[in-house]
XYZ file of C-alpha atoms in Angstrom:
638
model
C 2.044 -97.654 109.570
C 5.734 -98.455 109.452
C 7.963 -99.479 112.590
C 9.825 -96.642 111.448
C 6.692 -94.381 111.173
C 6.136 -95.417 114.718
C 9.283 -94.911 116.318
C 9.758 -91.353 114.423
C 6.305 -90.047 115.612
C 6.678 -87.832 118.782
C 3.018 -87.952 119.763
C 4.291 -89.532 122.865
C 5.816 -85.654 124.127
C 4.654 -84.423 127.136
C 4.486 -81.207 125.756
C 1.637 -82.338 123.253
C -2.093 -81.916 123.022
C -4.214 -84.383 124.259
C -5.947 -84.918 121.191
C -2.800 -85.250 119.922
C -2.057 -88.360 122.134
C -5.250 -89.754 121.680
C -4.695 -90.456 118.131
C -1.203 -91.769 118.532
C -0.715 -95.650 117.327
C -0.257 -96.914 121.011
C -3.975 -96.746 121.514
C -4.629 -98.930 118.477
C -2.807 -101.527 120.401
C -3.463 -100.360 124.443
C -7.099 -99.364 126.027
C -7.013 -96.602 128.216
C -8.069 -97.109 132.100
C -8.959 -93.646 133.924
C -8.306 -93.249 137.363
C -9.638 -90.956 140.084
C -6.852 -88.300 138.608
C -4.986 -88.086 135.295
C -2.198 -89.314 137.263
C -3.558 -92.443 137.898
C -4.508 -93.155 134.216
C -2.940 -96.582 133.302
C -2.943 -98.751 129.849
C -3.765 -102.469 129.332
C -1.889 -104.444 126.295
C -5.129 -105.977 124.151
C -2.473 -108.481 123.410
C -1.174 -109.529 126.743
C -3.087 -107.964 129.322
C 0.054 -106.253 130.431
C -0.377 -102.994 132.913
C 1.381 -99.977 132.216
C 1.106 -96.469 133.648
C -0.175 -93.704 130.966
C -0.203 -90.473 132.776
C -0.016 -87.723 130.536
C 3.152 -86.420 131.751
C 4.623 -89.723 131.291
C 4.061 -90.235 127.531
C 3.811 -93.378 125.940
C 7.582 -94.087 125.081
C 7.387 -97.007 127.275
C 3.843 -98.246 125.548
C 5.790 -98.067 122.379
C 8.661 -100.618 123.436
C 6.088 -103.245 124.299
C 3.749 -102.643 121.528
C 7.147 -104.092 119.335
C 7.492 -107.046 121.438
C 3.795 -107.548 121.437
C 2.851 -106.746 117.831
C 4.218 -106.802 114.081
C 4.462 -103.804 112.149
C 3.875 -104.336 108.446
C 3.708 -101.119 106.138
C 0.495 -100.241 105.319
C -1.458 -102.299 107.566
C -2.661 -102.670 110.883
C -0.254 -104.019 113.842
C -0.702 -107.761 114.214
C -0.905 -109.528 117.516
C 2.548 -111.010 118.096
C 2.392 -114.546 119.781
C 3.987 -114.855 122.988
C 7.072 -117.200 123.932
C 5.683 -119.811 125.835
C 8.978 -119.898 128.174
C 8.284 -122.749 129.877
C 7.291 -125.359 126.847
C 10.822 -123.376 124.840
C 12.971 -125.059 128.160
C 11.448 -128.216 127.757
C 11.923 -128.605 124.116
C 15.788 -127.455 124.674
C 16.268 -130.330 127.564
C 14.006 -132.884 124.964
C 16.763 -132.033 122.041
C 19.335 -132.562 124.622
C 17.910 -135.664 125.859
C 17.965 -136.786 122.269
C 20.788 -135.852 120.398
C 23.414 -136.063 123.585
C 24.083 -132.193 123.656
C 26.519 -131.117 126.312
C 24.406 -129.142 129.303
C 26.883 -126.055 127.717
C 25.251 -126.215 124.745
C 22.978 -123.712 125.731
C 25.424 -121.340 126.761
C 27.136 -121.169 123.113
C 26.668 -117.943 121.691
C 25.829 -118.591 118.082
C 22.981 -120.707 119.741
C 20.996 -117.919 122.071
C 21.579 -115.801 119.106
C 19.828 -117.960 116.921
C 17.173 -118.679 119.478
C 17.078 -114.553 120.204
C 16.731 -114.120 116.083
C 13.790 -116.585 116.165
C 11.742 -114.719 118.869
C 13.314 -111.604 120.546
C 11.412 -112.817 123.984
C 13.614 -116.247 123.940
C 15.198 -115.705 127.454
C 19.102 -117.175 127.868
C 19.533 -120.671 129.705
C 22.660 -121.691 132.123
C 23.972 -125.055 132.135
C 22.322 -125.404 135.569
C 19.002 -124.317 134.048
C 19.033 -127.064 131.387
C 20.466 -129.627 133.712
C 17.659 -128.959 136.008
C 15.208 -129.007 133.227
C 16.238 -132.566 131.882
C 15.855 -133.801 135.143
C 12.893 -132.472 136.115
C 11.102 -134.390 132.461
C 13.190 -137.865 134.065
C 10.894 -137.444 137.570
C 8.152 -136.244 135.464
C 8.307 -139.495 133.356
C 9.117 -141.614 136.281
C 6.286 -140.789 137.927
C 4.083 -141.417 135.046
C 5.817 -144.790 134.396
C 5.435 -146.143 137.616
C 1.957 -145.393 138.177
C 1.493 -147.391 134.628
C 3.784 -150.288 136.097
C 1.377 -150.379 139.204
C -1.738 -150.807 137.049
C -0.294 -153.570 134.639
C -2.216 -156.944 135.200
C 0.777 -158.910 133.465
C 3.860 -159.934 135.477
C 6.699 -158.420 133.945
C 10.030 -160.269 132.218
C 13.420 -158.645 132.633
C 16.325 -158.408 131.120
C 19.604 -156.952 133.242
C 23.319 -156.766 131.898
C 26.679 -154.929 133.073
C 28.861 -152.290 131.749
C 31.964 -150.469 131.881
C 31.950 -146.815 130.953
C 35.110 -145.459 129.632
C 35.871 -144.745 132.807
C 36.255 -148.053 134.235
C 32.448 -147.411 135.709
C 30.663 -149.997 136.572
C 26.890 -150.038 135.460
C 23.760 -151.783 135.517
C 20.745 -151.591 133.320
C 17.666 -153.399 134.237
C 15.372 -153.145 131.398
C 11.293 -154.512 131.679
C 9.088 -156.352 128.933
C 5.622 -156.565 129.726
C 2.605 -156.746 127.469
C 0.274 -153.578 128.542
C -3.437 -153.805 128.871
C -3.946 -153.028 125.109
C -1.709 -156.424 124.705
C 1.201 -155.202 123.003
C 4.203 -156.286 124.204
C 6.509 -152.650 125.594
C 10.069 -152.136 126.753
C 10.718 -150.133 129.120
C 14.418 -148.788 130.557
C 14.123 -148.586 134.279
C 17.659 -148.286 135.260
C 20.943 -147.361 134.494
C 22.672 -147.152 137.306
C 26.327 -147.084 138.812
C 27.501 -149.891 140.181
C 30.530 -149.974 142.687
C 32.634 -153.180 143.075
C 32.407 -155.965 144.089
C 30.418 -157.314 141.136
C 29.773 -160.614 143.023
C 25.986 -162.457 142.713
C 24.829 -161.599 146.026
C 26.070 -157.723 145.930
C 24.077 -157.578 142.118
C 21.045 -159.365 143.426
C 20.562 -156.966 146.300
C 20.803 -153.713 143.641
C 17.894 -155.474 141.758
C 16.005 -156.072 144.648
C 16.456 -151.938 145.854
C 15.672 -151.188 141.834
C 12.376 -153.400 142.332
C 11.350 -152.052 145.518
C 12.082 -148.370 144.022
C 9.817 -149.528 140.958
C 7.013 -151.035 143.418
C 7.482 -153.975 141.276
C 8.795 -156.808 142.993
C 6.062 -158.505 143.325
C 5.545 -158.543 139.115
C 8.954 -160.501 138.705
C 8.198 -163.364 135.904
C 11.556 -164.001 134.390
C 14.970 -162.370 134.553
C 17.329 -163.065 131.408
C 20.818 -162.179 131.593
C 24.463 -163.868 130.290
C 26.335 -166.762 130.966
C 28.504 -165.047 133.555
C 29.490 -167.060 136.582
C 28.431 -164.726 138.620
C 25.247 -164.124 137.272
C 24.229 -168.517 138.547
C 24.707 -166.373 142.163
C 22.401 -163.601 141.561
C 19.625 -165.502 140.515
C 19.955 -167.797 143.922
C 20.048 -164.833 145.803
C 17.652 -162.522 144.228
C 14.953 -165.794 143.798
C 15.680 -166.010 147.842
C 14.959 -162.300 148.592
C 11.779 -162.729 146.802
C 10.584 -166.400 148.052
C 10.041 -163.960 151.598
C 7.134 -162.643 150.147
C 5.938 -165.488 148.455
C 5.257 -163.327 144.942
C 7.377 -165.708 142.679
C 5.312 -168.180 140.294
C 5.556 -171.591 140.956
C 8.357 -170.890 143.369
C 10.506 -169.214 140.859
C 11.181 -172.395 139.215
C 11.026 -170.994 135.470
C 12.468 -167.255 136.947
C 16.169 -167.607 134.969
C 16.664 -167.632 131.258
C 19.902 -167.492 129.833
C 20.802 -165.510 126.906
C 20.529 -167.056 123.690
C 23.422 -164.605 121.598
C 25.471 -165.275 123.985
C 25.131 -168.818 124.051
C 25.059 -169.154 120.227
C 27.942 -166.785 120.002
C 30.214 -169.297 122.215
C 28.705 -172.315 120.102
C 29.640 -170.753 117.105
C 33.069 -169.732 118.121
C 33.754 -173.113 119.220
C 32.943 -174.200 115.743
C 34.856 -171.153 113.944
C 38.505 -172.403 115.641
C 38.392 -175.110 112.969
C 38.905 -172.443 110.320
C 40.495 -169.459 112.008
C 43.429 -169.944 109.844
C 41.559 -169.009 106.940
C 39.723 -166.659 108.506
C 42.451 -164.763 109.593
C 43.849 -164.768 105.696
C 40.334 -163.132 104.782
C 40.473 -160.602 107.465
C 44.241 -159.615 106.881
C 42.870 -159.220 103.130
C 39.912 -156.699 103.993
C 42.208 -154.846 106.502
C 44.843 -154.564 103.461
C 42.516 -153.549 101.048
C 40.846 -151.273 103.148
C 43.910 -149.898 104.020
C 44.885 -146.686 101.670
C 42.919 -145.304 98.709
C 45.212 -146.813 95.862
C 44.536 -150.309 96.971
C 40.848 -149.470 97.263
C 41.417 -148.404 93.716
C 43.115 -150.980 93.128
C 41.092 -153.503 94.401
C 37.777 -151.827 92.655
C 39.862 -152.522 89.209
C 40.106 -155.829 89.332
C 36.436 -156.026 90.213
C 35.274 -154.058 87.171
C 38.010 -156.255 84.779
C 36.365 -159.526 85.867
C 32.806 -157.678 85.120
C 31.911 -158.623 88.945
C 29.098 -157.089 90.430
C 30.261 -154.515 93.008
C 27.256 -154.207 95.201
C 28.203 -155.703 97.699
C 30.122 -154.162 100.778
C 33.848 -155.013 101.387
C 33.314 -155.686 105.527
C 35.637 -155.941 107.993
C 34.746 -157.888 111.168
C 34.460 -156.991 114.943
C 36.429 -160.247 116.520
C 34.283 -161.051 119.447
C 31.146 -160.430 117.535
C 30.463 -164.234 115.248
C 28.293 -162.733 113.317
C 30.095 -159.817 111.697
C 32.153 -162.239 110.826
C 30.201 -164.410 109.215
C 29.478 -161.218 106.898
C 33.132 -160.467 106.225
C 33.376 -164.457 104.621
C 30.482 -163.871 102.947
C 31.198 -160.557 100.979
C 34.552 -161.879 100.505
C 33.285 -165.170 98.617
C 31.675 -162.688 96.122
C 35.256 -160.873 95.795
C 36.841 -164.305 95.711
C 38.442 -164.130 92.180
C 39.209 -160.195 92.514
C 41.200 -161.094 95.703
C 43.373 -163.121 93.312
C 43.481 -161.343 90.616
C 45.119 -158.408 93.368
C 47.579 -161.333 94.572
C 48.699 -161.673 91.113
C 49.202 -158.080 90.635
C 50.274 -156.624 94.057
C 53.275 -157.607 95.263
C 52.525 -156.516 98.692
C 49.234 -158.420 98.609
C 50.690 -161.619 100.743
C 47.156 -162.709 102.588
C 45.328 -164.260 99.851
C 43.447 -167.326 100.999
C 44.723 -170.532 98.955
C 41.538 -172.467 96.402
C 41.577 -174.848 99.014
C 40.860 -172.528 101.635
C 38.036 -171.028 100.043
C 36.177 -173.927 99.411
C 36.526 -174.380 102.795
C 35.299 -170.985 103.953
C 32.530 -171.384 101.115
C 31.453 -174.463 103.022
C 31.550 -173.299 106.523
C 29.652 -170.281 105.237
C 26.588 -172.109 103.920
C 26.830 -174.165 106.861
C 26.333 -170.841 109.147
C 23.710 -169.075 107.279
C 21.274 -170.694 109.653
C 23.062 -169.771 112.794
C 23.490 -165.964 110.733
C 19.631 -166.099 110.528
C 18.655 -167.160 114.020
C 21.362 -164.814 115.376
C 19.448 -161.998 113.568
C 16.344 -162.717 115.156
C 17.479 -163.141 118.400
C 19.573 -159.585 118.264
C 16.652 -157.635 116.527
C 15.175 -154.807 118.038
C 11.852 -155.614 116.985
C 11.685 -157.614 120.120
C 9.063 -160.641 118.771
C 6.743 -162.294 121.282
C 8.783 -165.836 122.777
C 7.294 -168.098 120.595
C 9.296 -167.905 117.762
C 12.315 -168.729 119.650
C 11.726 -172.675 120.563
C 11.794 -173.604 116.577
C 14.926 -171.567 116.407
C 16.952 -173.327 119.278
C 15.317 -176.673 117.655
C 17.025 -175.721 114.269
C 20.457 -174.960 115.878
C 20.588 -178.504 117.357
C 19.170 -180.080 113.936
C 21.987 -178.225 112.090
C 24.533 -179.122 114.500
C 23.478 -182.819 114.733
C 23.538 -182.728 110.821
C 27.438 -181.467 110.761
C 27.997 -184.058 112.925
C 26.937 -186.420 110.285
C 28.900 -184.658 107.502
C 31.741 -186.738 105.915
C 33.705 -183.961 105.771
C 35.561 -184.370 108.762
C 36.252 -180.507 109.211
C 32.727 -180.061 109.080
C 32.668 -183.065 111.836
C 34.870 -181.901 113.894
C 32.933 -178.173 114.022
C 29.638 -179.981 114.777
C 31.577 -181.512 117.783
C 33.163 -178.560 119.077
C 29.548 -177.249 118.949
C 27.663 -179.426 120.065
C 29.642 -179.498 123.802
C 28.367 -175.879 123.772
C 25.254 -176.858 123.299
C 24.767 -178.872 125.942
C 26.350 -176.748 128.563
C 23.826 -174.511 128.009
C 20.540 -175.760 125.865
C 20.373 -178.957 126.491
C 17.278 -179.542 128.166
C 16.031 -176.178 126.214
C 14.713 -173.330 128.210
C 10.905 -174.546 129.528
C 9.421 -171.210 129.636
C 10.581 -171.255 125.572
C 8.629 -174.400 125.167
C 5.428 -173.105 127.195
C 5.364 -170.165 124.942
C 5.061 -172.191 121.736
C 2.763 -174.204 123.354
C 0.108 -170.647 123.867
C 0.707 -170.408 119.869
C -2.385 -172.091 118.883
C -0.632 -173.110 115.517
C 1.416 -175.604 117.391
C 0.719 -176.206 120.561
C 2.376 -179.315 122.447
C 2.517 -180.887 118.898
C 5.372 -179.006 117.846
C 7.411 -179.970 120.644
C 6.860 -183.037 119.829
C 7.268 -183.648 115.848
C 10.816 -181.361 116.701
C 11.867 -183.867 119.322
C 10.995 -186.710 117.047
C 13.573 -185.277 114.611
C 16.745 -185.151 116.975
C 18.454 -187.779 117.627
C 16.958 -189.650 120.803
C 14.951 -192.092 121.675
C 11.098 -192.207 121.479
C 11.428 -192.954 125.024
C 13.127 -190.027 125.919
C 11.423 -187.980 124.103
C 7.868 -188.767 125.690
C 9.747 -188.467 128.753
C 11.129 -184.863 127.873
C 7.670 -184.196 126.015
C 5.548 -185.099 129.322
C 8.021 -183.287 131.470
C 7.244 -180.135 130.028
C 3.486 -180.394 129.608
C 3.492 -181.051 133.419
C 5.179 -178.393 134.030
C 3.031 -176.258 131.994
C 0.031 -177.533 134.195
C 1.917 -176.851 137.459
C 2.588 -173.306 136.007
C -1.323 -172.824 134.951
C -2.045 -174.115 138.544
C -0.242 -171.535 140.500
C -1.986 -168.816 138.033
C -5.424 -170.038 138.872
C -4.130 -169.963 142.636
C -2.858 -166.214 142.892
C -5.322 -164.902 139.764
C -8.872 -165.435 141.168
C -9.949 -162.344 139.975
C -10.078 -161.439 136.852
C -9.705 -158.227 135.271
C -12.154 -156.997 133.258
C -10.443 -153.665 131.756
C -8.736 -154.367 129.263
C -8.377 -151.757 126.282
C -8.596 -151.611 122.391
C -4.760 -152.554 121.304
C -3.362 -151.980 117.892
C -3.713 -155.209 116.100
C -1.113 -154.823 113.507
C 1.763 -154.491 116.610
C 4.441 -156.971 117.444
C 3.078 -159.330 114.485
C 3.874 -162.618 114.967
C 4.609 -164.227 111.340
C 4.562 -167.955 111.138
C 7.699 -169.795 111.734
C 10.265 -169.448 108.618
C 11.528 -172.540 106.928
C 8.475 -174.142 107.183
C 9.147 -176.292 103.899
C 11.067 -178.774 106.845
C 7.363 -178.982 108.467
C 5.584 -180.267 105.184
C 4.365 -183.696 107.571
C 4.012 -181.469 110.424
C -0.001 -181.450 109.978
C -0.176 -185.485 110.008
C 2.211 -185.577 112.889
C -0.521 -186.907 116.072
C -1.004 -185.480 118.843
C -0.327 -186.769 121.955
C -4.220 -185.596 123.641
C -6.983 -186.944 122.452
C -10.607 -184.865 121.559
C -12.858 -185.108 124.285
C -15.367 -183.680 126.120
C -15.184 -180.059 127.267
C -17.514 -180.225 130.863
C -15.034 -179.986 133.439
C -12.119 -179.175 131.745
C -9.416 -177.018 133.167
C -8.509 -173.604 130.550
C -5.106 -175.314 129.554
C -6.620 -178.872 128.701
C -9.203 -177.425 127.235
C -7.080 -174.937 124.922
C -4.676 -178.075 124.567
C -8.082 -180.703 123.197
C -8.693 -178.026 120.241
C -7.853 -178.841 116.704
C -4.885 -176.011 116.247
C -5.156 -173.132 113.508
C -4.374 -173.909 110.102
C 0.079 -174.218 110.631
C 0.608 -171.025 107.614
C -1.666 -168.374 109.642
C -0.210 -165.457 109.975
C -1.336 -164.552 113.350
C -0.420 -161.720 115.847
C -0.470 -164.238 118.902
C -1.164 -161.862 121.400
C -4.460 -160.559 119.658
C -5.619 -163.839 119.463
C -5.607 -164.200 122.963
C -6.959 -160.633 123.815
C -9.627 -162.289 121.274
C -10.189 -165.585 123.244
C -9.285 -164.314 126.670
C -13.479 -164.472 127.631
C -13.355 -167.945 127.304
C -9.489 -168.675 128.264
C -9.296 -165.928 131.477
C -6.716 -167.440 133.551
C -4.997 -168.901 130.821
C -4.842 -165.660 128.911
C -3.039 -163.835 131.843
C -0.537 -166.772 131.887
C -0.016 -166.427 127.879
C 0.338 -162.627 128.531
C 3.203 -163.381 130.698
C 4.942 -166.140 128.536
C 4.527 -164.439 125.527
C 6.806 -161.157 126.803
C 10.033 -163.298 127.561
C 12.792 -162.055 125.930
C 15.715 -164.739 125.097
C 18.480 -162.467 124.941
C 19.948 -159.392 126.482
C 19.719 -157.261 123.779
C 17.709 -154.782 125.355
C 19.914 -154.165 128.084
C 22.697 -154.233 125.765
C 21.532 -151.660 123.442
C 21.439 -149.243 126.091
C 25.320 -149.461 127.027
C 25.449 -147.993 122.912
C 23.267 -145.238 124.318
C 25.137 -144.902 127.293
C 28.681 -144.806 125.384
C 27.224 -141.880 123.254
C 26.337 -140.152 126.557
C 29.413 -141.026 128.616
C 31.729 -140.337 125.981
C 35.355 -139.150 126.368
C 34.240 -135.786 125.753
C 31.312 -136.287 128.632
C 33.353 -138.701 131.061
C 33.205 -136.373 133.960
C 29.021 -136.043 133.533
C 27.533 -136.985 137.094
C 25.639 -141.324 137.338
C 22.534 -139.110 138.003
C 22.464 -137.295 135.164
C 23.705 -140.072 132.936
C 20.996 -142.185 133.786
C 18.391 -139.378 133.579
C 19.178 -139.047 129.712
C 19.541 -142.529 128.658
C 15.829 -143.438 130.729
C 13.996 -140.612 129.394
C 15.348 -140.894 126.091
C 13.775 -144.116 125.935
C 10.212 -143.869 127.879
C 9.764 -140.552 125.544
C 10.330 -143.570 122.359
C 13.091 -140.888 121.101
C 14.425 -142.333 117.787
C 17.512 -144.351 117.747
C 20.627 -143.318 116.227
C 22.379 -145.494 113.492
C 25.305 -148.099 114.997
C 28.028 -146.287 113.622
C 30.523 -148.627 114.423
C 28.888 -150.817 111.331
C 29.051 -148.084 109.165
C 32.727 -148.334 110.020
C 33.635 -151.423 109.285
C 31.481 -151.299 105.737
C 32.533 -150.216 102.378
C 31.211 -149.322 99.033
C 34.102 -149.424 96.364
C 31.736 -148.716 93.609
C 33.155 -144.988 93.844
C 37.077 -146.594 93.160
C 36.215 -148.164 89.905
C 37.543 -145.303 87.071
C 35.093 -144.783 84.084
């Protein structure tokens, strides 16, 4: 029967016979329940167990404006059961797409939306603002709770990485962000906070908001390593927060190893120091991207005299992002491809009046091969793949090789940039980062032995380098004594992890390591009775140096025989070298705090950018690189 059928029967008058009302549709879709009198007589839904009353005198009008929410009418067929909203799960997935795609809290008051929602099921009750605000932050405590309980029940200590930011309000905020490899050993990130921060931004005032963020967490007594940047301020927070948790004695080894300083921020302000040599000509090649980029008839233009000197036009005409080395490495590079099409545009534009001289191109050309390598270890370092620490000791290695080798250059531009680098360098890298160099130790490709063949290649003494060399191994044994101190028990629990994540591919460039394997060892083979974990580990012949391992599943693998020693890789391994992760968030947090969101409450702010990233919500593109890139292919006129 027809929905129309239905609502033009008028079975449901009081002034019918019984029979009549017996064999109306309702009762296909409602059982009867008889009381002591036929005014009692009431009707159950068979779809949703809903009560009505069904006295005769009533009739069943009010039977028939259920059975349409409850049932669908199809003509010539029976009603079907009609599946019920599930209110509560449609709120959550409204504050999840929220969350996700940074919806205003009005969204769900716009009217094309509820009628959208109200066309997809008729039962689709409106939201408020307050509703959806209440919603999202209800999934944050939800998550938060869940998180923390996790947190409690990791056996690793836990590396950090904590960075400040200024909303477009002038808003002062912190993100603390943890690493930690889980008991499935796979190495997680985890937003904790991103909070509002009031100033003073001063080391001590920082230090004590990490401390009430770790004591909120019920983590402070996890605390491995904290990397941040090479803000002054940031030498006072470390003091402070290190002395806030020395009271408790939960630091390793004294918090000795606790601070590492971020590596793209210290290769940013080597590199800069070495791109003031040529900022002349770099400023000619950016004036020329900004010109060409600047109208539609000199893109045209432009795309014409790459299609009459049959160039390729593949690549992207990029425009750098000053403070950011690396874009502009990019913009010299695409350039160099466009090299003869920028001259061909001086020869033809007479407003064109930024093209780079021959001269200066061969310079740029040379500087540019030169920082490929930086380029490359710059990528790594700023990935978001976030790769287990011991891939970055070879990489701060290679920055001092290359930088030792422009030194050496005849060219005496090239000279001078290795200079201006290499004072960098040893403001901040000079004796490397230990906790980098106990991490390549726990690969069991390398071991101590690849500290040692890279040292041999710098410039230094043998002397010095045994001395550097046995100054780090003895660390590394006063580290593994404090774990065999405060880890006397050992967990048993550990879980089945995913061996394919956080692969750990064998150190790139390995072409410079071809006398790596006949490079000796400093330790000698010897007997195993007696032997502590570490020297034992350190006796044994390493792996074969091209295995592609996933480091952290070989010691989930060999953690029966190396138990202390495995928690202590567990921890070294989740270091994180930069501040990327923190940073990334502020991207988040501009998307959410934008200038069409500025007055959006710190509470609620930090409630979206969290649990958008403990629900692993998918990132949105950087659209500020989409900006700055360009295809011209479309310019060039067939």
């Amino acid at each position: 029967m027809s929905r129309q059928s239905m609502e033009g029967d008028n079975e449901d008058d009081a002034s019918s016979a019984t029979s009549m009302k017996d064999r109306s549709l309702v009762w296909s879709c409602f059982e009867k329940i008889e009381g002591a009198t036929p005014a009692d007589r009431k009707a159950t839904c068979h779809n949703c167990g809903k009560v009505y009353c069904a006295k005769p005198s009533s009739g069943t009008r009010n039977l028939k404006r259920h059975m349409l929410k409850c049932f669908n009418f199809e003509e010539g067929g029976p009603p079907q059961k009609r599946a019920p909203l599930d209110q509560d799960m449609y709120r959550e997935k409204m504050a999840i797409a929220i969350i996700k795609h940074n919806y205003p809290f009005k969204y769900v008051e716009h009217e094309a939306t509820r009628q959208l929602h109200k066309f997809l099921h008729r039962d689709a009750a409106p939201i408020c603002r307050n509703s959806a605000k209440k919603d999202v932050i209800a999934i944050y405590e939800r998550e938060k709770t869940k998180l923390k309980a996790m947190l409690e029940k990791v056996s690793s200590r836990i590396s950090f990485t904590a960075d400040l930011w200024s909303s477009i309000t002038n808003d002062g905020y912190m993100a603390l962000t943890a690493h930690y490899v889980d008991e499935t050993w796979v190495l997680r990130k985890k937003v904790l906070n991103f909070r509002i921060v009031p100033p003073p931004h001063s080391g001590k005032m920082l230090a004590s908001v990490l401390v009430n963020f770790l004591s909120e967490w019920g983590i402070e007594n996890k605390v491995f390593t904290i990397t941040l940047d090479n803000a002054k301020y940031n030498d006072g927070l470390v003091e402070t927060l290190r002395g806030n948790l020395r009271l408790n004695n939960v630091l390793v080894c004294d918090g000795k190893f606790m601070h590492v300083r971020c590596g793209a921020h210290v290769l940013n302000l080597i590199v800069q120091a070495g791109l003031k040599v040529i900022e002349g000509s770099i400023g000619k090649v950016r004036e020329s991207v900004k010109y060409v980029r600047g109208s539609n008839a000199r893109k045209t233009s432009f795309a014409e005299c790459i299609a009459q000197l049959h160039l390729q036009c593949g690549r992207l005409v990029c425009q750098d992002v000053v403070t950011r080395w690396n874009s502009t490495y990019m913009m010299l590079d695409c350039a160099l491809v466009y090299q003869n099409a920028y001259a061909r545009l001086d020869l033809v534009d007479d407003n064109y009046t930024c093209c780079p001289t021959q001269d200066e191109w061969t310079r740029i050309r040379e500087i540019t091969k030169f920082l490929k390598p930086f380029y490359e270890i710059t990528t790594l370092f700023s990935g978001n793949s976030y790769p287990t620490s011991n891939l970055y000791f070879y990489k701060v290695y290679k920055i001092q090789s290359n930088i030792e080798e422009a030194i050496r250059n005849s060219d005496t531009v090239i000279s001078d940039m290795g200079k201006d680098m290499k004072k960098k360098f040893d403001k901040y890298w000079n004796d490397y980062c230990k906790v980098l160099c106990f991490a390549v130790i726990m690969d069991p490709r390398y071991k101590e032995k690849l500290i040692n063949y890279c040292f041999s290649k710098l410039e230094m003494t043998p002397q010095v380098r045994q001395e550097k060399v046995d100054d780090i191994v003895d660390s590394l044994y006063d580290l593994y004594v404090d774990y065999e101190l405060h880890y006397e028990t050992i967990h048993d629990s550990l879980g089945d992890g995913n061996e394919n994540a956080n692969q750990s591919e064998s150190i790139d460039e390995f072409d410079e390591l071809a006398d790596f394997e006949s490079f000796p060892s400093r330790f000698r083979r010897a007997e195993t009775s007696g032997m502590s974990e570490l020297k034992l580990y350190l006796e044994e012949p390493e792996l074969p140096r091209k295995t592609k391992i996933n480091v952290l599943q070989f010691w989930k693998d060999n953690q029966a025989r190396y138990p202390r020693l495995a928690l202590m890789a567990q921890d070294l391994l989740s270091v994180q070298i930069t501040t990327v992760a923190s940073e990334s968030s502020f991207s988040i947090g501009g998307r959410i705090l934008s200038k069409y969101r500025s007055s959006l409450s710190p509470s609620s702010a930090e409630a979206l950018l969290c649990t958008r990233d403990w629900l692993d919500l998918e990132d949105e593109k950087d659209e500020m690189e989409e900006e700055l890139s360009e295809n011209l292919e479309a310019y060039i006129r067939r």
